[in-house]
Amino acid sequence: MIRGLSFTVSVDRYARKRTKFTVNLCTARFDSTELFYRRQQPKGKEPVSVRPLVLLHPTYLHSEIFTPQLDQLSKFLEVIAVDLRGYGRSSVPAEGERYSHAEDLRKFLDEGGYPVVHMLGVEMGAAVALDFAECFPARVDRMILVNPSAFLYAFPAKSFFNVTEALAAGGIMEARSRWLARSDYDFTRTIKPVFWFVEQVMAEYQGYHFLCDDYVTWKGNGLDAYGAIETRTLILNGEFCGEDYRRISSCLSTMMKNLTLREIKTSGMLPNVENIKEFNDIVLSFVSG
């Protein structure tokens, strides 16, 4: 079941501008799960691709991080930014529940009537996109992996810093702050309006993964099976992204048959908000070419 409303919201919130655009805020429900998503599409002209572009967010952030893409790429094709389960406004898993983001996305796309899509994921979102493409290859036309974190499920995000210590020191707010204080965001912090925007998005994270054991699982067979993925794929690394992301990208580039690796200048962890024009131009060219 799909429910939706349209709201006029601030675009370029990262730069504190007041330009307006209309975005559709929707909820898809299947089984006992609700996935919130933002959707926008061209008005008054044919899209450059009949496939929608599905956007998957990084760890602890949510679909609002794709505000510049919802505003600008949606002039050319339908754009759908999803809050994965446990993030943003989507429902959290039941206690002890095993679930798969890939399976959630399959049901979401079935519910929305999208048999084939383009898929773009940033960091954790890239890991989810890879898992989905491995399990449902016929449903992904083109895939874009931005600073992919392909090993995320094997090494839970909470292992990257001491969550217990952070919670004891200042609760959820302190844990959020320490996550953004990691070296991954060093470049982002140099662009103050952008980092301010990221902080606002992070501030809406309710802390499910800090407080609870998360039983998310791979739907597919993980890294060893990525070599079988034939989906046309583009990997984008920020010029100042962490070395772990570069190593993962290099590994994937040697395994996957139909893959191109590119660097986006003047960007780090989040090229989609740090170097918006180059990022959007590359993405649009890739999905429409």
PDB file of C-alpha atoms in Angstrom:
ATOM      1  CA  MET A   1       0.000   0.000   0.000  1.00  0.00           C
ATOM      2  CA  ILE A   2       1.369   3.403  -0.996  1.00  0.00           C
ATOM      3  CA  ARG A   3       0.426   6.605   0.785  1.00  0.00           C
ATOM      4  CA  GLY A   4       1.738  10.014  -0.190  1.00  0.00           C
ATOM      5  CA  LEU A   5       1.538  13.762   0.338  1.00  0.00           C
ATOM      6  CA  SER A   6       3.241  16.703  -1.365  1.00  0.00           C
ATOM      7  CA  PHE A   7       5.112  19.326   0.631  1.00  0.00           C
ATOM      8  CA  THR A   8       7.065  22.424  -0.300  1.00  0.00           C
ATOM      9  CA  VAL A   9      10.393  22.262   1.506  1.00  0.00           C
ATOM     10  CA  SER A  10      13.675  24.133   1.582  1.00  0.00           C
ATOM     11  CA  VAL A  11      16.141  23.040  -1.035  1.00  0.00           C
ATOM     12  CA  ASP A  12      19.873  23.692  -0.665  1.00  0.00           C
ATOM     13  CA  ARG A  13      19.355  23.491   3.082  1.00  0.00           C
ATOM     14  CA  TYR A  14      23.066  22.734   3.212  1.00  0.00           C
ATOM     15  CA  ALA A  15      23.689  26.318   2.089  1.00  0.00           C
ATOM     16  CA  ARG A  16      20.776  27.794   4.099  1.00  0.00           C
ATOM     17  CA  LYS A  17      19.071  29.130   0.989  1.00  0.00           C
ATOM     18  CA  ARG A  18      15.327  29.626   0.777  1.00  0.00           C
ATOM     19  CA  THR A  19      14.727  28.394  -2.784  1.00  0.00           C
ATOM     20  CA  LYS A  20      11.635  26.185  -2.855  1.00  0.00           C
ATOM     21  CA  PHE A  21      10.674  23.030  -4.646  1.00  0.00           C
ATOM     22  CA  THR A  22       7.927  20.483  -4.181  1.00  0.00           C
ATOM     23  CA  VAL A  23       8.809  16.950  -3.127  1.00  0.00           C
ATOM     24  CA  ASN A  24       6.434  14.061  -2.580  1.00  0.00           C
ATOM     25  CA  LEU A  25       6.768  12.467   0.860  1.00  0.00           C
ATOM     26  CA  CYS A  26       5.381   8.936   0.763  1.00  0.00           C
ATOM     27  CA  THR A  27       5.119   5.720   2.747  1.00  0.00           C
ATOM     28  CA  ALA A  28       4.993   2.172   1.381  1.00  0.00           C
ATOM     29  CA  ARG A  29       3.648  -0.560   3.645  1.00  0.00           C
ATOM     30  CA  PHE A  30       4.219  -4.301   3.245  1.00  0.00           C
ATOM     31  CA  ASP A  31       3.911  -7.037   5.859  1.00  0.00           C
ATOM     32  CA  SER A  32       4.478  -5.155   9.150  1.00  0.00           C
ATOM     33  CA  THR A  33       7.065  -2.765   7.682  1.00  0.00           C
ATOM     34  CA  GLU A  34       6.722   0.830   6.542  1.00  0.00           C
ATOM     35  CA  LEU A  35       9.363   2.427   4.333  1.00  0.00           C
ATOM     36  CA  PHE A  36       9.316   6.191   4.014  1.00  0.00           C
ATOM     37  CA  TYR A  37      10.590   7.727   0.792  1.00  0.00           C
ATOM     38  CA  ARG A  38      10.881  11.010  -1.074  1.00  0.00           C
ATOM     39  CA  ARG A  39       9.887  11.068  -4.726  1.00  0.00           C
ATOM     40  CA  GLN A  40      10.147  13.638  -7.476  1.00  0.00           C
ATOM     41  CA  GLN A  41       9.821  13.432 -11.254  1.00  0.00           C
ATOM     42  CA  PRO A  42      10.062  15.685 -14.324  1.00  0.00           C
ATOM     43  CA  LYS A  43       7.170  17.970 -15.057  1.00  0.00           C
ATOM     44  CA  GLY A  44       6.071  18.732 -18.577  1.00  0.00           C
ATOM     45  CA  LYS A  45       8.753  16.795 -20.457  1.00  0.00           C
ATOM     46  CA  GLU A  46       9.850  13.265 -21.209  1.00  0.00           C
ATOM     47  CA  PRO A  47      12.440  11.796 -18.811  1.00  0.00           C
ATOM     48  CA  VAL A  48      15.868  10.917 -20.189  1.00  0.00           C
ATOM     49  CA  SER A  49      15.365   7.382 -18.859  1.00  0.00           C
ATOM     50  CA  VAL A  50      12.218   5.340 -18.406  1.00  0.00           C
ATOM     51  CA  ARG A  51      13.832   3.803 -15.306  1.00  0.00           C
ATOM     52  CA  PRO A  52      13.566   5.663 -12.005  1.00  0.00           C
ATOM     53  CA  LEU A  53      16.737   6.323 -10.013  1.00  0.00           C
ATOM     54  CA  VAL A  54      16.550   4.847  -6.499  1.00  0.00           C
ATOM     55  CA  LEU A  55      18.853   6.510  -3.933  1.00  0.00           C
ATOM     56  CA  LEU A  56      20.131   4.667  -0.826  1.00  0.00           C
ATOM     57  CA  HIS A  57      21.657   6.662   2.024  1.00  0.00           C
ATOM     58  CA  PRO A  58      24.813   6.210   4.145  1.00  0.00           C
ATOM     59  CA  THR A  59      24.963   4.850   7.707  1.00  0.00           C
ATOM     60  CA  TYR A  60      22.855   6.757  10.293  1.00  0.00           C
ATOM     61  CA  LEU A  61      21.679   9.342   7.740  1.00  0.00           C
ATOM     62  CA  HIS A  62      18.449   9.198   5.734  1.00  0.00           C
ATOM     63  CA  SER A  63      16.853  10.201   2.446  1.00  0.00           C
ATOM     64  CA  GLU A  64      17.059  13.956   3.047  1.00  0.00           C
ATOM     65  CA  ILE A  65      20.804  13.746   2.377  1.00  0.00           C
ATOM     66  CA  PHE A  66      19.790  13.487  -1.296  1.00  0.00           C
ATOM     67  CA  THR A  67      18.002  16.866  -1.337  1.00  0.00           C
ATOM     68  CA  PRO A  68      20.237  18.231  -4.168  1.00  0.00           C
ATOM     69  CA  GLN A  69      19.494  15.171  -6.317  1.00  0.00           C
ATOM     70  CA  LEU A  70      15.752  15.299  -5.629  1.00  0.00           C
ATOM     71  CA  ASP A  71      15.797  18.946  -6.650  1.00  0.00           C
ATOM     72  CA  GLN A  72      18.060  18.828  -9.693  1.00  0.00           C
ATOM     73  CA  LEU A  73      18.161  15.299 -11.147  1.00  0.00           C
ATOM     74  CA  SER A  74      14.377  15.083 -10.975  1.00  0.00           C
ATOM     75  CA  LYS A  75      14.222  17.611 -13.791  1.00  0.00           C
ATOM     76  CA  PHE A  76      15.409  14.799 -16.056  1.00  0.00           C
ATOM     77  CA  LEU A  77      14.152  11.516 -14.548  1.00  0.00           C
ATOM     78  CA  GLU A  78      12.106  10.142 -11.690  1.00  0.00           C
ATOM     79  CA  VAL A  79      14.097  10.116  -8.441  1.00  0.00           C
ATOM     80  CA  ILE A  80      13.173   8.053  -5.365  1.00  0.00           C
ATOM     81  CA  ALA A  81      15.161   8.402  -2.122  1.00  0.00           C
ATOM     82  CA  VAL A  82      14.346   5.689   0.426  1.00  0.00           C
ATOM     83  CA  ASP A  83      14.776   5.568   4.208  1.00  0.00           C
ATOM     84  CA  LEU A  84      16.011   2.021   4.836  1.00  0.00           C
ATOM     85  CA  ARG A  85      14.441   0.085   7.673  1.00  0.00           C
ATOM     86  CA  GLY A  86      15.613   1.433  11.033  1.00  0.00           C
ATOM     87  CA  TYR A  87      16.524   4.849   9.600  1.00  0.00           C
ATOM     88  CA  GLY A  88      14.758   8.168   9.111  1.00  0.00           C
ATOM     89  CA  ARG A  89      10.982   7.852   9.197  1.00  0.00           C
ATOM     90  CA  SER A  90      10.863   4.170   8.253  1.00  0.00           C
ATOM     91  CA  SER A  91       9.829   1.597  10.836  1.00  0.00           C
ATOM     92  CA  VAL A  92      12.435  -0.113  13.026  1.00  0.00           C
ATOM     93  CA  PRO A  93      12.793  -3.908  13.106  1.00  0.00           C
ATOM     94  CA  ALA A  94      10.973  -5.840  15.778  1.00  0.00           C
ATOM     95  CA  GLU A  95      13.165  -7.068  18.630  1.00  0.00           C
ATOM     96  CA  GLY A  96      15.299  -9.979  17.418  1.00  0.00           C
ATOM     97  CA  GLU A  97      13.845  -9.818  13.907  1.00  0.00           C
ATOM     98  CA  ARG A  98      16.081 -10.942  11.063  1.00  0.00           C
ATOM     99  CA  TYR A  99      15.535  -8.935   7.920  1.00  0.00           C
ATOM    100  CA  SER A 100      17.225  -7.958   4.667  1.00  0.00           C
ATOM    101  CA  HIS A 101      17.393  -4.502   3.100  1.00  0.00           C
ATOM    102  CA  ALA A 102      17.524  -6.191  -0.322  1.00  0.00           C
ATOM    103  CA  GLU A 103      14.292  -8.048   0.350  1.00  0.00           C
ATOM    104  CA  ASP A 104      12.698  -4.881   1.739  1.00  0.00           C
ATOM    105  CA  LEU A 105      13.618  -3.072  -1.482  1.00  0.00           C
ATOM    106  CA  ARG A 106      12.210  -5.877  -3.632  1.00  0.00           C
ATOM    107  CA  LYS A 107       8.873  -5.611  -1.845  1.00  0.00           C
ATOM    108  CA  PHE A 108       9.007  -1.821  -1.997  1.00  0.00           C
ATOM    109  CA  LEU A 109       9.588  -1.835  -5.760  1.00  0.00           C
ATOM    110  CA  ASP A 110       6.869  -4.447  -6.263  1.00  0.00           C
ATOM    111  CA  GLU A 111       4.455  -2.297  -4.270  1.00  0.00           C
ATOM    112  CA  GLY A 112       5.313   0.782  -6.321  1.00  0.00           C
ATOM    113  CA  GLY A 113       5.139  -1.004  -9.674  1.00  0.00           C
ATOM    114  CA  TYR A 114       8.821  -0.578 -10.568  1.00  0.00           C
ATOM    115  CA  PRO A 115      10.051  -3.754 -12.314  1.00  0.00           C
ATOM    116  CA  VAL A 116      13.473  -2.330 -13.247  1.00  0.00           C
ATOM    117  CA  VAL A 117      15.360   0.651 -11.780  1.00  0.00           C
ATOM    118  CA  HIS A 118      18.693   2.412 -11.704  1.00  0.00           C
ATOM    119  CA  MET A 119      20.184   2.233  -8.209  1.00  0.00           C
ATOM    120  CA  LEU A 120      22.630   4.555  -6.447  1.00  0.00           C
ATOM    121  CA  GLY A 121      24.006   3.969  -2.967  1.00  0.00           C
ATOM    122  CA  VAL A 122      26.432   5.911  -0.793  1.00  0.00           C
ATOM    123  CA  GLU A 123      28.655   3.973   1.666  1.00  0.00           C
ATOM    124  CA  MET A 124      26.190   1.631   3.441  1.00  0.00           C
ATOM    125  CA  GLY A 125      23.682   2.327   0.667  1.00  0.00           C
ATOM    126  CA  ALA A 126      26.226   1.024  -1.836  1.00  0.00           C
ATOM    127  CA  ALA A 127      26.519  -2.233   0.126  1.00  0.00           C
ATOM    128  CA  VAL A 128      22.737  -2.575  -0.001  1.00  0.00           C
ATOM    129  CA  ALA A 129      22.705  -1.864  -3.745  1.00  0.00           C
ATOM    130  CA  LEU A 130      25.330  -4.567  -4.315  1.00  0.00           C
ATOM    131  CA  ASP A 131      23.335  -7.075  -2.296  1.00  0.00           C
ATOM    132  CA  PHE A 132      20.176  -6.217  -4.232  1.00  0.00           C
ATOM    133  CA  ALA A 133      21.928  -6.496  -7.610  1.00  0.00           C
ATOM    134  CA  GLU A 134      23.354  -9.885  -6.675  1.00  0.00           C
ATOM    135  CA  CYS A 135      19.966 -11.228  -5.611  1.00  0.00           C
ATOM    136  CA  PHE A 136      17.763  -9.577  -8.246  1.00  0.00           C
ATOM    137  CA  PRO A 137      20.038  -8.832 -11.233  1.00  0.00           C
ATOM    138  CA  ALA A 138      17.204  -8.455 -13.712  1.00  0.00           C
ATOM    139  CA  ARG A 139      15.770  -5.574 -11.696  1.00  0.00           C
ATOM    140  CA  VAL A 140      18.796  -3.243 -11.841  1.00  0.00           C
ATOM    141  CA  ASP A 141      19.594  -1.545 -15.145  1.00  0.00           C
ATOM    142  CA  ARG A 142      22.546   0.573 -13.985  1.00  0.00           C
ATOM    143  CA  MET A 143      24.175   0.852 -10.586  1.00  0.00           C
ATOM    144  CA  ILE A 144      26.254   3.637  -9.026  1.00  0.00           C
ATOM    145  CA  LEU A 145      28.315   2.905  -5.911  1.00  0.00           C
ATOM    146  CA  VAL A 146      29.626   5.972  -4.077  1.00  0.00           C
ATOM    147  CA  ASN A 147      32.481   5.268  -1.643  1.00  0.00           C
ATOM    148  CA  PRO A 148      31.157   1.717  -1.223  1.00  0.00           C
ATOM    149  CA  SER A 149      31.374   0.002   2.142  1.00  0.00           C
ATOM    150  CA  ALA A 150      30.974  -3.554   0.889  1.00  0.00           C
ATOM    151  CA  PHE A 151      32.026  -5.158   4.161  1.00  0.00           C
ATOM    152  CA  LEU A 152      29.607  -3.218   6.335  1.00  0.00           C
ATOM    153  CA  TYR A 153      27.431  -6.134   7.383  1.00  0.00           C
ATOM    154  CA  ALA A 154      30.436  -8.232   8.411  1.00  0.00           C
ATOM    155  CA  PHE A 155      31.702  -5.386  10.601  1.00  0.00           C
ATOM    156  CA  PRO A 156      28.731  -3.566  12.196  1.00  0.00           C
ATOM    157  CA  ALA A 157      28.935   0.209  12.149  1.00  0.00           C
ATOM    158  CA  LYS A 158      28.825   0.427  15.956  1.00  0.00           C
ATOM    159  CA  SER A 159      32.226  -1.318  16.060  1.00  0.00           C
ATOM    160  CA  PHE A 160      33.847   1.802  14.565  1.00  0.00           C
ATOM    161  CA  PHE A 161      33.613   3.692  17.862  1.00  0.00           C
ATOM    162  CA  ASN A 162      32.682   2.969  21.481  1.00  0.00           C
ATOM    163  CA  VAL A 163      28.920   3.383  21.499  1.00  0.00           C
ATOM    164  CA  THR A 164      28.553   2.388  25.162  1.00  0.00           C
ATOM    165  CA  GLU A 165      31.069   5.045  26.200  1.00  0.00           C
ATOM    166  CA  ALA A 166      29.392   7.674  24.014  1.00  0.00           C
ATOM    167  CA  LEU A 167      25.934   6.906  25.395  1.00  0.00           C
ATOM    168  CA  ALA A 168      27.235   7.089  28.957  1.00  0.00           C
ATOM    169  CA  ALA A 169      28.923  10.419  28.241  1.00  0.00           C
ATOM    170  CA  GLY A 170      25.981  12.167  26.636  1.00  0.00           C
ATOM    171  CA  GLY A 171      23.334   9.812  25.317  1.00  0.00           C
ATOM    172  CA  ILE A 172      22.190   9.616  21.696  1.00  0.00           C
ATOM    173  CA  MET A 173      23.294  13.185  20.968  1.00  0.00           C
ATOM    174  CA  GLU A 174      26.885  12.394  21.985  1.00  0.00           C
ATOM    175  CA  ALA A 175      26.891   9.164  19.968  1.00  0.00           C
ATOM    176  CA  ARG A 176      25.730  11.051  16.878  1.00  0.00           C
ATOM    177  CA  SER A 177      28.422  13.672  17.408  1.00  0.00           C
ATOM    178  CA  ARG A 178      31.187  11.076  17.761  1.00  0.00           C
ATOM    179  CA  TRP A 179      30.076   9.327  14.588  1.00  0.00           C
ATOM    180  CA  LEU A 180      30.451  12.558  12.607  1.00  0.00           C
ATOM    181  CA  ALA A 181      33.779  13.288  14.346  1.00  0.00           C
ATOM    182  CA  ARG A 182      35.359  10.261  12.638  1.00  0.00           C
ATOM    183  CA  SER A 183      38.062  10.833  10.040  1.00  0.00           C
ATOM    184  CA  ASP A 184      35.649   9.828   7.239  1.00  0.00           C
ATOM    185  CA  TYR A 185      34.081  13.274   7.598  1.00  0.00           C
ATOM    186  CA  ASP A 186      37.320  15.283   7.760  1.00  0.00           C
ATOM    187  CA  PHE A 187      36.792  16.837   4.330  1.00  0.00           C
ATOM    188  CA  THR A 188      33.080  17.430   4.898  1.00  0.00           C
ATOM    189  CA  ARG A 189      33.897  19.478   7.996  1.00  0.00           C
ATOM    190  CA  THR A 190      35.979  21.873   5.863  1.00  0.00           C
ATOM    191  CA  ILE A 191      32.799  23.018   4.062  1.00  0.00           C
ATOM    192  CA  LYS A 192      30.868  24.500   6.971  1.00  0.00           C
ATOM    193  CA  PRO A 193      27.422  24.891   5.331  1.00  0.00           C
ATOM    194  CA  VAL A 194      27.577  21.316   4.038  1.00  0.00           C
ATOM    195  CA  PHE A 195      28.652  19.881   7.377  1.00  0.00           C
ATOM    196  CA  TRP A 196      25.887  21.887   9.058  1.00  0.00           C
ATOM    197  CA  PHE A 197      23.398  20.234   6.709  1.00  0.00           C
ATOM    198  CA  VAL A 198      24.803  16.762   7.448  1.00  0.00           C
ATOM    199  CA  GLU A 199      24.523  17.487  11.184  1.00  0.00           C
ATOM    200  CA  GLN A 200      20.851  18.426  10.741  1.00  0.00           C
ATOM    201  CA  VAL A 201      20.134  15.162   8.918  1.00  0.00           C
ATOM    202  CA  MET A 202      22.090  13.153  11.508  1.00  0.00           C
ATOM    203  CA  ALA A 203      20.185  14.903  14.328  1.00  0.00           C
ATOM    204  CA  GLU A 204      17.009  13.146  13.174  1.00  0.00           C
ATOM    205  CA  TYR A 205      18.538   9.686  13.663  1.00  0.00           C
ATOM    206  CA  GLN A 206      16.774   8.169  16.687  1.00  0.00           C
ATOM    207  CA  GLY A 207      19.557   5.775  17.645  1.00  0.00           C
ATOM    208  CA  TYR A 208      18.049   2.353  16.999  1.00  0.00           C
ATOM    209  CA  HIS A 209      21.425   0.832  16.033  1.00  0.00           C
ATOM    210  CA  PHE A 210      23.128   2.436  19.043  1.00  0.00           C
ATOM    211  CA  LEU A 211      20.631   0.979  21.480  1.00  0.00           C
ATOM    212  CA  CYS A 212      19.619  -2.363  19.974  1.00  0.00           C
ATOM    213  CA  ASP A 213      21.190  -5.424  18.412  1.00  0.00           C
ATOM    214  CA  ASP A 214      20.496  -5.245  14.694  1.00  0.00           C
ATOM    215  CA  TYR A 215      19.838  -8.536  12.878  1.00  0.00           C
ATOM    216  CA  VAL A 216      20.137  -7.276   9.319  1.00  0.00           C
ATOM    217  CA  THR A 217      21.422 -10.045   7.056  1.00  0.00           C
ATOM    218  CA  TRP A 218      22.874 -10.460   3.606  1.00  0.00           C
ATOM    219  CA  LYS A 219      20.280 -11.703   1.178  1.00  0.00           C
ATOM    220  CA  GLY A 220      22.981 -12.832  -1.241  1.00  0.00           C
ATOM    221  CA  ASN A 221      26.388 -14.438  -0.801  1.00  0.00           C
ATOM    222  CA  GLY A 222      28.404 -11.280  -0.233  1.00  0.00           C
ATOM    223  CA  LEU A 223      31.793 -10.294  -1.567  1.00  0.00           C
ATOM    224  CA  ASP A 224      32.732 -13.647  -3.095  1.00  0.00           C
ATOM    225  CA  ALA A 225      29.699 -13.518  -5.387  1.00  0.00           C
ATOM    226  CA  TYR A 226      30.107  -9.945  -6.662  1.00  0.00           C
ATOM    227  CA  GLY A 227      32.149 -11.169  -9.605  1.00  0.00           C
ATOM    228  CA  ALA A 228      28.978 -12.665 -11.043  1.00  0.00           C
ATOM    229  CA  ILE A 229      27.210  -9.282 -11.141  1.00  0.00           C
ATOM    230  CA  GLU A 230      26.921  -8.152 -14.766  1.00  0.00           C
ATOM    231  CA  THR A 231      24.960  -4.953 -14.120  1.00  0.00           C
ATOM    232  CA  ARG A 232      26.608  -1.951 -15.743  1.00  0.00           C
ATOM    233  CA  THR A 233      28.223  -0.272 -12.727  1.00  0.00           C
ATOM    234  CA  LEU A 234      29.962   3.010 -11.936  1.00  0.00           C
ATOM    235  CA  ILE A 235      32.005   3.477  -8.755  1.00  0.00           C
ATOM    236  CA  LEU A 236      32.577   7.055  -7.599  1.00  0.00           C
ATOM    237  CA  ASN A 237      35.232   7.888  -5.015  1.00  0.00           C
ATOM    238  CA  GLY A 238      35.573  11.319  -3.471  1.00  0.00           C
ATOM    239  CA  GLU A 239      39.046  12.785  -3.942  1.00  0.00           C
ATOM    240  CA  PHE A 240      39.490  12.870  -0.158  1.00  0.00           C
ATOM    241  CA  CYS A 241      37.543   9.755   0.815  1.00  0.00           C
ATOM    242  CA  GLY A 242      39.083   7.299   3.287  1.00  0.00           C
ATOM    243  CA  GLU A 243      41.568   4.665   2.188  1.00  0.00           C
ATOM    244  CA  ASP A 244      39.196   1.854   3.177  1.00  0.00           C
ATOM    245  CA  TYR A 245      36.715   3.016   0.552  1.00  0.00           C
ATOM    246  CA  ARG A 246      39.423   3.170  -2.087  1.00  0.00           C
ATOM    247  CA  ARG A 247      40.579  -0.366  -1.251  1.00  0.00           C
ATOM    248  CA  ILE A 248      37.044  -1.715  -1.446  1.00  0.00           C
ATOM    249  CA  SER A 249      36.480   0.115  -4.742  1.00  0.00           C
ATOM    250  CA  SER A 250      39.712  -1.258  -6.177  1.00  0.00           C
ATOM    251  CA  CYS A 251      38.777  -4.776  -5.072  1.00  0.00           C
ATOM    252  CA  LEU A 252      35.361  -4.509  -6.705  1.00  0.00           C
ATOM    253  CA  SER A 253      36.877  -3.129  -9.908  1.00  0.00           C
ATOM    254  CA  THR A 254      39.009  -6.264 -10.281  1.00  0.00           C
ATOM    255  CA  MET A 255      36.071  -8.577  -9.624  1.00  0.00           C
ATOM    256  CA  MET A 256      33.155  -7.101 -11.541  1.00  0.00           C
ATOM    257  CA  LYS A 257      33.089  -7.370 -15.318  1.00  0.00           C
ATOM    258  CA  ASN A 258      31.132  -4.298 -16.341  1.00  0.00           C
ATOM    259  CA  LEU A 259      32.476  -1.633 -14.005  1.00  0.00           C
ATOM    260  CA  THR A 260      34.013   1.842 -14.362  1.00  0.00           C
ATOM    261  CA  LEU A 261      35.867   3.599 -11.536  1.00  0.00           C
ATOM    262  CA  ARG A 262      35.990   7.407 -11.329  1.00  0.00           C
ATOM    263  CA  GLU A 263      37.079  10.071  -8.865  1.00  0.00           C
ATOM    264  CA  ILE A 264      35.123  13.209  -8.043  1.00  0.00           C
ATOM    265  CA  LYS A 265      37.372  16.156  -7.263  1.00  0.00           C
ATOM    266  CA  THR A 266      36.875  18.429  -4.267  1.00  0.00           C
ATOM    267  CA  SER A 267      34.840  15.867  -2.346  1.00  0.00           C
ATOM    268  CA  GLY A 268      35.244  13.284   0.356  1.00  0.00           C
ATOM    269  CA  MET A 269      32.711  11.028   2.058  1.00  0.00           C
ATOM    270  CA  LEU A 270      29.601  12.645   0.534  1.00  0.00           C
ATOM    271  CA  PRO A 271      30.271  13.863  -3.028  1.00  0.00           C
ATOM    272  CA  ASN A 272      26.537  14.287  -3.614  1.00  0.00           C
ATOM    273  CA  VAL A 273      26.500  17.318  -1.277  1.00  0.00           C
ATOM    274  CA  GLU A 274      30.170  18.354  -1.397  1.00  0.00           C
ATOM    275  CA  ASN A 275      30.510  18.719  -5.182  1.00  0.00           C
ATOM    276  CA  ILE A 276      26.917  18.700  -6.346  1.00  0.00           C
ATOM    277  CA  LYS A 277      27.289  19.831  -9.953  1.00  0.00           C
ATOM    278  CA  GLU A 278      30.008  17.356 -10.929  1.00  0.00           C
ATOM    279  CA  PHE A 279      28.251  14.556  -9.061  1.00  0.00           C
ATOM    280  CA  ASN A 280      24.883  15.197 -10.682  1.00  0.00           C
ATOM    281  CA  ASP A 281      26.393  15.625 -14.149  1.00  0.00           C
ATOM    282  CA  ILE A 282      28.210  12.292 -13.891  1.00  0.00           C
ATOM    283  CA  VAL A 283      25.169  10.452 -12.587  1.00  0.00           C
ATOM    284  CA  LEU A 284      22.859  11.894 -15.231  1.00  0.00           C
ATOM    285  CA  SER A 285      25.280  11.046 -18.036  1.00  0.00           C
ATOM    286  CA  PHE A 286      25.664   7.494 -16.772  1.00  0.00           C
ATOM    287  CA  VAL A 287      21.978   6.637 -16.439  1.00  0.00           C
ATOM    288  CA  SER A 288      20.955   8.344 -19.677  1.00  0.00           C
ATOM    289  CA  GLY A 289      23.863   7.302 -21.888  1.00  0.00           C
TER     290      GLY A 289
END
